[in-house]
PDB file of C-alpha atoms in Angstrom:
ATOM      1  CA  UNK A1332      12.439 -11.178   5.184  1.00 51.00           C
ATOM      2  CA  UNK A1333      11.333  -8.831   2.435  1.00 55.00           C
ATOM      3  CA  UNK A1334      10.964  -9.951  -1.079  1.00 55.00           C
ATOM      4  CA  UNK A1335      13.074  -9.041  -3.516  1.00 62.00           C
ATOM      5  CA  UNK A1336      11.603 -10.700  -7.044  1.00 62.00           C
ATOM      6  CA  UNK A1337       9.988  -9.497  -9.017  1.00 63.00           C
ATOM      7  CA  UNK A1338       6.349  -7.449  -8.448  1.00 57.00           C
ATOM      8  CA  UNK A1339       4.665  -8.701 -11.197  1.00 52.00           C
ATOM      9  CA  UNK A1340       4.422 -12.284  -9.590  1.00 60.00           C
ATOM     10  CA  UNK A1341       3.170 -11.173  -6.006  1.00 57.00           C
ATOM     11  CA  UNK A1342      -0.196  -9.814  -8.073  1.00 50.00           C
ATOM     12  CA  UNK A1343      -0.256 -13.764 -10.432  1.00 53.00           C
ATOM     13  CA  UNK A1344       0.258 -15.515  -6.690  1.00 58.00           C
ATOM     14  CA  UNK A1345      -2.261 -13.508  -5.149  1.00 52.00           C
ATOM     15  CA  UNK A1346      -4.843 -13.574  -7.697  1.00 62.00           C
ATOM     16  CA  UNK A1347      -5.691 -10.006  -7.781  1.00 64.00           C
ATOM     17  CA  UNK A1348      -4.219  -6.430  -8.996  1.00 56.00           C
ATOM     18  CA  UNK A1349      -2.227  -4.746  -6.079  1.00 58.00           C
ATOM     19  CA  UNK A1350      -1.094  -2.363  -8.713  1.00 59.00           C
ATOM     20  CA  UNK A1351       2.345  -2.668  -7.160  1.00 60.00           C
ATOM     21  CA  UNK A1352       4.283  -1.358 -10.484  1.00 53.00           C
ATOM     22  CA  UNK A1353       1.873   2.057 -10.968  1.00 56.00           C
ATOM     23  CA  UNK A1354       1.278   3.232 -14.151  1.00 57.00           C
ATOM     24  CA  UNK A1355       2.246  -0.740 -16.066  1.00 54.00           C
ATOM     25  CA  UNK A1356      -0.627  -1.933 -13.805  1.00 49.00           C
ATOM     26  CA  UNK A1357      -3.057  -0.023 -16.222  1.00 56.00           C
ATOM     27  CA  UNK A1358      -1.809  -1.050 -19.586  1.00 58.00           C
ATOM     28  CA  UNK A1359      -2.209  -4.107 -21.318  1.00 61.00           C
ATOM     29  CA  UNK A1360       1.507  -4.872 -20.637  1.00 59.00           C
ATOM     30  CA  UNK A1361       0.373  -6.083 -17.295  1.00 58.00           C
ATOM     31  CA  UNK A1362       0.857 -10.028 -16.663  1.00 61.00           C
ATOM     32  CA  UNK A1363      -2.391 -10.096 -14.781  1.00 54.00           C
ATOM     33  CA  UNK A1364      -3.786  -9.386 -18.504  1.00 60.00           C
ATOM     34  CA  UNK A1365      -2.300 -11.903 -19.881  1.00 61.00           C
ATOM     35  CA  UNK A1366      -1.423 -14.739 -17.091  1.00 63.00           C
ATOM     36  CA  UNK A1367      -3.990 -14.240 -14.470  1.00 62.00           C
ATOM     37  CA  UNK A1368      -2.547 -17.757 -13.063  1.00 56.00           C
ATOM     38  CA  UNK A1369      -0.264 -18.339 -10.146  1.00 66.00           C
ATOM     39  CA  UNK A1370       3.663 -18.428 -11.460  1.00 63.00           C
ATOM     40  CA  UNK A1371       5.629 -21.740 -11.951  1.00 59.00           C
ATOM     41  CA  UNK A1372       5.351 -24.067 -14.529  1.00 53.00           C
ATOM     42  CA  UNK A1373       2.044 -25.840 -12.277  1.00 50.00           C
ATOM     43  CA  UNK A1374       0.447 -22.219 -12.605  1.00 55.00           C
ATOM     44  CA  UNK A1375      -2.321 -22.776 -14.789  1.00 60.00           C
ATOM     45  CA  UNK A1376      -3.244 -26.065 -13.617  1.00 57.00           C
ATOM     46  CA  UNK A1377      -3.743 -24.088 -10.076  1.00 56.00           C
ATOM     47  CA  UNK A1378      -6.416 -21.918 -10.930  1.00 55.00           C
ATOM     48  CA  UNK A1379      -9.151 -24.182 -10.103  1.00 57.00           C
ATOM     49  CA  UNK A1380      -7.428 -25.362  -6.860  1.00 65.00           C
ATOM     50  CA  UNK A1381      -9.734 -25.174  -3.770  1.00 74.00           C
ATOM     51  CA  UNK A1382      -7.480 -23.182  -0.974  1.00 81.00           C
ATOM     52  CA  UNK A1383      -7.681 -24.207   2.503  1.00 91.00           C
ATOM     53  CA  UNK A1384      -8.940 -22.160   5.224  1.00 92.00           C
ATOM     54  CA  UNK A1385      -5.377 -21.837   6.660  1.00 93.00           C
ATOM     55  CA  UNK A1386      -4.672 -20.773   2.850  1.00 91.00           C
ATOM     56  CA  UNK A1387      -7.245 -18.293   2.475  1.00 92.00           C
ATOM     57  CA  UNK A1388      -6.062 -16.847   5.299  1.00 94.00           C
ATOM     58  CA  UNK A1389      -3.035 -16.863   4.261  1.00 94.00           C
ATOM     59  CA  UNK A1390      -3.139 -15.730   1.256  1.00 92.00           C
ATOM     60  CA  UNK A1391      -5.085 -12.620   2.500  1.00 94.00           C
ATOM     61  CA  UNK A1392      -2.613 -11.788   4.888  1.00 96.00           C
ATOM     62  CA  UNK A1393       0.167 -11.975   2.376  1.00 93.00           C
ATOM     63  CA  UNK A1394      -1.996 -10.145   0.591  1.00 93.00           C
ATOM     64  CA  UNK A1395      -1.912  -7.206   2.999  1.00 95.00           C
ATOM     65  CA  UNK A1396       1.541  -7.324   3.750  1.00 94.00           C
ATOM     66  CA  UNK A1397       2.847  -6.737  -0.180  1.00 92.00           C
ATOM     67  CA  UNK A1398       0.327  -3.985  -0.834  1.00 93.00           C
ATOM     68  CA  UNK A1399       2.141  -2.123   1.800  1.00 95.00           C
ATOM     69  CA  UNK A1400       5.578  -3.566   1.106  1.00 93.00           C
ATOM     70  CA  UNK A1401       6.652  -4.207   4.311  1.00 95.00           C
ATOM     71  CA  UNK A1402       7.686  -7.394   5.883  1.00 95.00           C
ATOM     72  CA  UNK A1403       6.288  -9.809   8.271  1.00 96.00           C
ATOM     73  CA  UNK A1404       7.905  -9.008  11.317  1.00 96.00           C
ATOM     74  CA  UNK A1405       6.135  -5.144  10.898  1.00 96.00           C
ATOM     75  CA  UNK A1406       2.992  -6.459  10.310  1.00 97.00           C
ATOM     76  CA  UNK A1407       2.729  -8.103  13.405  1.00 97.00           C
ATOM     77  CA  UNK A1408       4.068  -5.342  15.364  1.00 97.00           C
ATOM     78  CA  UNK A1409       0.942  -3.264  13.465  1.00 98.00           C
ATOM     79  CA  UNK A1410      -1.472  -6.154  14.355  1.00 97.00           C
ATOM     80  CA  UNK A1411      -0.272  -6.021  18.244  1.00 97.00           C
ATOM     81  CA  UNK A1412      -0.962  -2.480  18.182  1.00 97.00           C
ATOM     82  CA  UNK A1413      -4.504  -2.679  16.608  1.00 97.00           C
ATOM     83  CA  UNK A1414      -5.370  -5.582  18.842  1.00 96.00           C
ATOM     84  CA  UNK A1415      -4.542  -2.898  22.421  1.00 95.00           C
ATOM     85  CA  UNK A1416      -6.900  -0.135  20.745  1.00 94.00           C
ATOM     86  CA  UNK A1417     -10.020   0.441  21.985  1.00 91.00           C
ATOM     87  CA  UNK A1418     -13.489   0.916  20.462  1.00 92.00           C
ATOM     88  CA  UNK A1419     -12.638   0.062  16.840  1.00 94.00           C
ATOM     89  CA  UNK A1420     -12.515  -3.535  15.150  1.00 96.00           C
ATOM     90  CA  UNK A1421      -8.881  -4.756  15.189  1.00 97.00           C
ATOM     91  CA  UNK A1422      -9.085  -5.335  11.343  1.00 97.00           C
ATOM     92  CA  UNK A1423     -10.367  -1.830  11.154  1.00 97.00           C
ATOM     93  CA  UNK A1424      -7.241  -0.140  13.471  1.00 97.00           C
ATOM     94  CA  UNK A1425      -4.911  -2.818  11.728  1.00 98.00           C
ATOM     95  CA  UNK A1426      -5.747  -0.995   8.006  1.00 97.00           C
ATOM     96  CA  UNK A1427      -5.926   2.527   9.530  1.00 97.00           C
ATOM     97  CA  UNK A1428      -2.246   2.021  11.042  1.00 98.00           C
ATOM     98  CA  UNK A1429      -1.519   1.000   7.698  1.00 98.00           C
ATOM     99  CA  UNK A1430      -2.366   3.790   6.124  1.00 97.00           C
ATOM    100  CA  UNK A1431      -0.968   6.614   8.704  1.00 98.00           C
ATOM    101  CA  UNK A1432       2.341   5.699   7.166  1.00 98.00           C
ATOM    102  CA  UNK A1433       4.151   8.195   5.370  1.00 98.00           C
ATOM    103  CA  UNK A1434       4.747   6.416   2.020  1.00 97.00           C
ATOM    104  CA  UNK A1435       1.307   5.072   1.967  1.00 97.00           C
ATOM    105  CA  UNK A1436       0.082   8.671   2.524  1.00 97.00           C
ATOM    106  CA  UNK A1437       2.143  10.566  -0.264  1.00 97.00           C
ATOM    107  CA  UNK A1438       1.064   7.435  -2.762  1.00 95.00           C
ATOM    108  CA  UNK A1439      -2.780   8.607  -1.679  1.00 96.00           C
ATOM    109  CA  UNK A1440      -1.881  11.974  -2.463  1.00 95.00           C
ATOM    110  CA  UNK A1441      -1.061  11.153  -6.212  1.00 94.00           C
ATOM    111  CA  UNK A1442       2.298  12.282  -5.957  1.00 95.00           C
ATOM    112  CA  UNK A1443       3.936   8.683  -6.392  1.00 94.00           C
ATOM    113  CA  UNK A1444       1.584   5.700  -8.871  1.00 91.00           C
ATOM    114  CA  UNK A1445       3.066   2.794  -6.535  1.00 92.00           C
ATOM    115  CA  UNK A1446       3.454   2.565  -3.268  1.00 94.00           C
ATOM    116  CA  UNK A1447       7.256   1.282  -3.972  1.00 93.00           C
ATOM    117  CA  UNK A1448       7.903   5.151  -5.831  1.00 94.00           C
ATOM    118  CA  UNK A1449       6.412   7.064  -2.867  1.00 96.00           C
ATOM    119  CA  UNK A1450       9.065   4.998  -0.684  1.00 96.00           C
ATOM    120  CA  UNK A1451      11.840   6.097  -2.615  1.00 96.00           C
ATOM    121  CA  UNK A1452      10.819   9.850  -2.384  1.00 96.00           C
ATOM    122  CA  UNK A1453      10.837   9.493   1.330  1.00 97.00           C
ATOM    123  CA  UNK A1454      13.607   7.576   1.783  1.00 97.00           C
ATOM    124  CA  UNK A1455      15.722   9.837  -0.236  1.00 96.00           C
ATOM    125  CA  UNK A1456      15.010  13.145   1.646  1.00 96.00           C
ATOM    126  CA  UNK A1457      12.489  14.356  -0.842  1.00 97.00           C
ATOM    127  CA  UNK A1458       9.394  14.564   1.591  1.00 97.00           C
ATOM    128  CA  UNK A1459       8.612  16.670   4.438  1.00 98.00           C
ATOM    129  CA  UNK A1460       6.020  16.948   7.276  1.00 98.00           C
ATOM    130  CA  UNK A1461       5.481  20.007   9.036  1.00 98.00           C
ATOM    131  CA  UNK A1462       8.599  21.465   7.685  1.00 96.00           C
ATOM    132  CA  UNK A1463      11.070  19.176   8.674  1.00 97.00           C
ATOM    133  CA  UNK A1464      12.232  16.629   6.893  1.00 97.00           C
ATOM    134  CA  UNK A1465      11.545  13.163   7.337  1.00 98.00           C
ATOM    135  CA  UNK A1466      13.785  10.256   5.559  1.00 97.00           C
ATOM    136  CA  UNK A1467      11.021   7.093   7.267  1.00 98.00           C
ATOM    137  CA  UNK A1468       9.038   5.640   5.208  1.00 97.00           C
ATOM    138  CA  UNK A1469       7.007   4.046   8.337  1.00 97.00           C
ATOM    139  CA  UNK A1470       6.436   7.739   9.872  1.00 98.00           C
ATOM    140  CA  UNK A1471       2.962   7.690  10.952  1.00 98.00           C
ATOM    141  CA  UNK A1472       1.302  10.887  10.148  1.00 98.00           C
ATOM    142  CA  UNK A1473      -1.099  12.383  12.709  1.00 97.00           C
ATOM    143  CA  UNK A1474      -4.334  14.134  11.934  1.00 98.00           C
ATOM    144  CA  UNK A1475      -3.314  17.915  10.988  1.00 98.00           C
ATOM    145  CA  UNK A1476       0.159  17.178   9.662  1.00 98.00           C
ATOM    146  CA  UNK A1477       1.075  18.849   6.561  1.00 98.00           C
ATOM    147  CA  UNK A1478       3.264  16.765   4.196  1.00 98.00           C
ATOM    148  CA  UNK A1479       5.271  18.584   1.312  1.00 97.00           C
ATOM    149  CA  UNK A1480       7.449  17.302  -1.441  1.00 96.00           C
ATOM    150  CA  UNK A1481      10.884  18.727  -2.727  1.00 94.00           C
ATOM    151  CA  UNK A1482       9.739  21.522  -5.277  1.00 90.00           C
ATOM    152  CA  UNK A1483      12.656  20.044  -6.864  1.00 89.00           C
ATOM    153  CA  UNK A1484      10.524  17.131  -8.405  1.00 92.00           C
ATOM    154  CA  UNK A1485       8.155  19.249  -9.640  1.00 88.00           C
ATOM    155  CA  UNK A1486       9.003  18.896 -12.905  1.00 91.00           C
ATOM    156  CA  UNK A1487       9.885  14.936 -12.383  1.00 94.00           C
ATOM    157  CA  UNK A1488       8.871  13.220 -15.160  1.00 94.00           C
ATOM    158  CA  UNK A1489       7.387  10.217 -12.229  1.00 93.00           C
ATOM    159  CA  UNK A1490       5.941  13.024 -10.261  1.00 94.00           C
ATOM    160  CA  UNK A1491       4.103  13.914 -13.145  1.00 93.00           C
ATOM    161  CA  UNK A1492       2.579  10.742 -14.900  1.00 92.00           C
ATOM    162  CA  UNK A1493       1.649   9.802 -11.221  1.00 92.00           C
ATOM    163  CA  UNK A1494      -0.399  13.556 -10.798  1.00 92.00           C
ATOM    164  CA  UNK A1495      -2.020  12.488 -14.437  1.00 91.00           C
ATOM    165  CA  UNK A1496      -2.905   8.823 -13.708  1.00 88.00           C
ATOM    166  CA  UNK A1497      -5.369  10.425 -10.496  1.00 86.00           C
ATOM    167  CA  UNK A1498      -6.716  13.287 -12.582  1.00 86.00           C
ATOM    168  CA  UNK A1499     -10.357  12.759 -12.440  1.00 78.00           C
ATOM    169  CA  UNK A1500     -10.448  10.212  -9.757  1.00 81.00           C
ATOM    170  CA  UNK A1501     -12.332  11.110  -6.725  1.00 82.00           C
ATOM    171  CA  UNK A1502     -10.749  13.123  -3.890  1.00 85.00           C
ATOM    172  CA  UNK A1503     -10.047  10.930  -1.287  1.00 93.00           C
ATOM    173  CA  UNK A1504     -12.062  13.083   1.810  1.00 95.00           C
ATOM    174  CA  UNK A1505      -9.198  12.263   4.623  1.00 96.00           C
ATOM    175  CA  UNK A1506      -6.690  14.712   2.447  1.00 97.00           C
ATOM    176  CA  UNK A1507      -6.774  17.866   1.374  1.00 97.00           C
ATOM    177  CA  UNK A1508      -3.856  18.100  -1.648  1.00 96.00           C
ATOM    178  CA  UNK A1509      -2.792  21.306  -3.217  1.00 95.00           C
ATOM    179  CA  UNK A1510      -1.296  19.350  -6.584  1.00 94.00           C
ATOM    180  CA  UNK A1511       0.381  22.818  -7.593  1.00 93.00           C
ATOM    181  CA  UNK A1512       2.555  23.046  -4.876  1.00 95.00           C
ATOM    182  CA  UNK A1513       3.081  19.093  -4.516  1.00 96.00           C
ATOM    183  CA  UNK A1514       1.656  19.275  -0.628  1.00 96.00           C
ATOM    184  CA  UNK A1515      -1.325  18.331   1.630  1.00 97.00           C
ATOM    185  CA  UNK A1516      -3.001  17.920   4.689  1.00 98.00           C
ATOM    186  CA  UNK A1517      -3.691  14.994   6.629  1.00 98.00           C
ATOM    187  CA  UNK A1518      -7.062  15.866   7.873  1.00 98.00           C
ATOM    188  CA  UNK A1519      -8.239  12.372   9.951  1.00 97.00           C
ATOM    189  CA  UNK A1520      -8.300   9.066   9.774  1.00 96.00           C
ATOM    190  CA  UNK A1521      -9.819   7.189   7.051  1.00 97.00           C
ATOM    191  CA  UNK A1522     -12.834   4.679   8.093  1.00 96.00           C
ATOM    192  CA  UNK A1523     -12.776   1.117   6.409  1.00 95.00           C
ATOM    193  CA  UNK A1524     -15.375   2.214   4.011  1.00 95.00           C
ATOM    194  CA  UNK A1525     -12.973   4.506   2.807  1.00 96.00           C
ATOM    195  CA  UNK A1526      -9.551   2.914   2.452  1.00 95.00           C
ATOM    196  CA  UNK A1527      -8.998   0.932  -1.310  1.00 92.00           C
ATOM    197  CA  UNK A1528      -7.631  -2.143  -0.559  1.00 93.00           C
ATOM    198  CA  UNK A1529      -9.457  -5.011  -1.070  1.00 90.00           C
ATOM    199  CA  UNK A1530      -8.475  -7.505   1.673  1.00 94.00           C
ATOM    200  CA  UNK A1531     -10.883  -9.419   4.077  1.00 95.00           C
ATOM    201  CA  UNK A1532      -9.159  -8.296   7.253  1.00 96.00           C
ATOM    202  CA  UNK A1533     -11.100 -10.784   9.218  1.00 96.00           C
ATOM    203  CA  UNK A1534      -9.406 -13.052   7.969  1.00 96.00           C
ATOM    204  CA  UNK A1535      -6.118 -11.411   8.609  1.00 97.00           C
ATOM    205  CA  UNK A1536      -7.454 -11.306  11.973  1.00 97.00           C
ATOM    206  CA  UNK A1537      -8.397 -15.008  12.543  1.00 96.00           C
ATOM    207  CA  UNK A1538      -4.808 -15.905  10.581  1.00 96.00           C
ATOM    208  CA  UNK A1539      -3.209 -13.796  14.016  1.00 95.00           C
ATOM    209  CA  UNK A1540      -5.175 -15.584  16.486  1.00 91.00           C
ATOM    210  CA  UNK A1541      -5.032 -19.027  15.537  1.00 81.00           C
TER     211      UNK A1541
END
């Protein structure tokens, strides 16, 4: 079932910032800055409790699922695909598949401050792949694909804020981004060390392999 509640509750439940609200996550208004404990009336008293092994695996799986805003069914499907890949660890293959999603690539290019914003650009038909309009967020990008945003978005305040947020940050080596023209090229599949997602993928593999 798709989660439709407040995004900040997800971060508080996970215990880490998942940067689901973009600019707000970097400001003092972020609830994790003021209430870094699980939501609910018993949240503050649960901070010191130790999770079971199953609980740790479940929490890590949920953290990954919410980081890319996908459903349980989608994540299971990606895991099955990752298991069938040869020559690469299942956990790494899983993360690499998720990083190939079009909405994830748009966010990594710096044209959206959150995965939710990137998904909106895709769903509303503002993104093209190799000159063809694609409105499916789960579309898997391939090395060599050129991703372009509508020129109409160039003066969009949300896009401008997203670009400003990424100024000064190290370039992602698997992407070649042209900020001026709102486009970029997906050069290659990133290695595990390059993927900026703070999860223990081995716990996720253990969760689905139980």
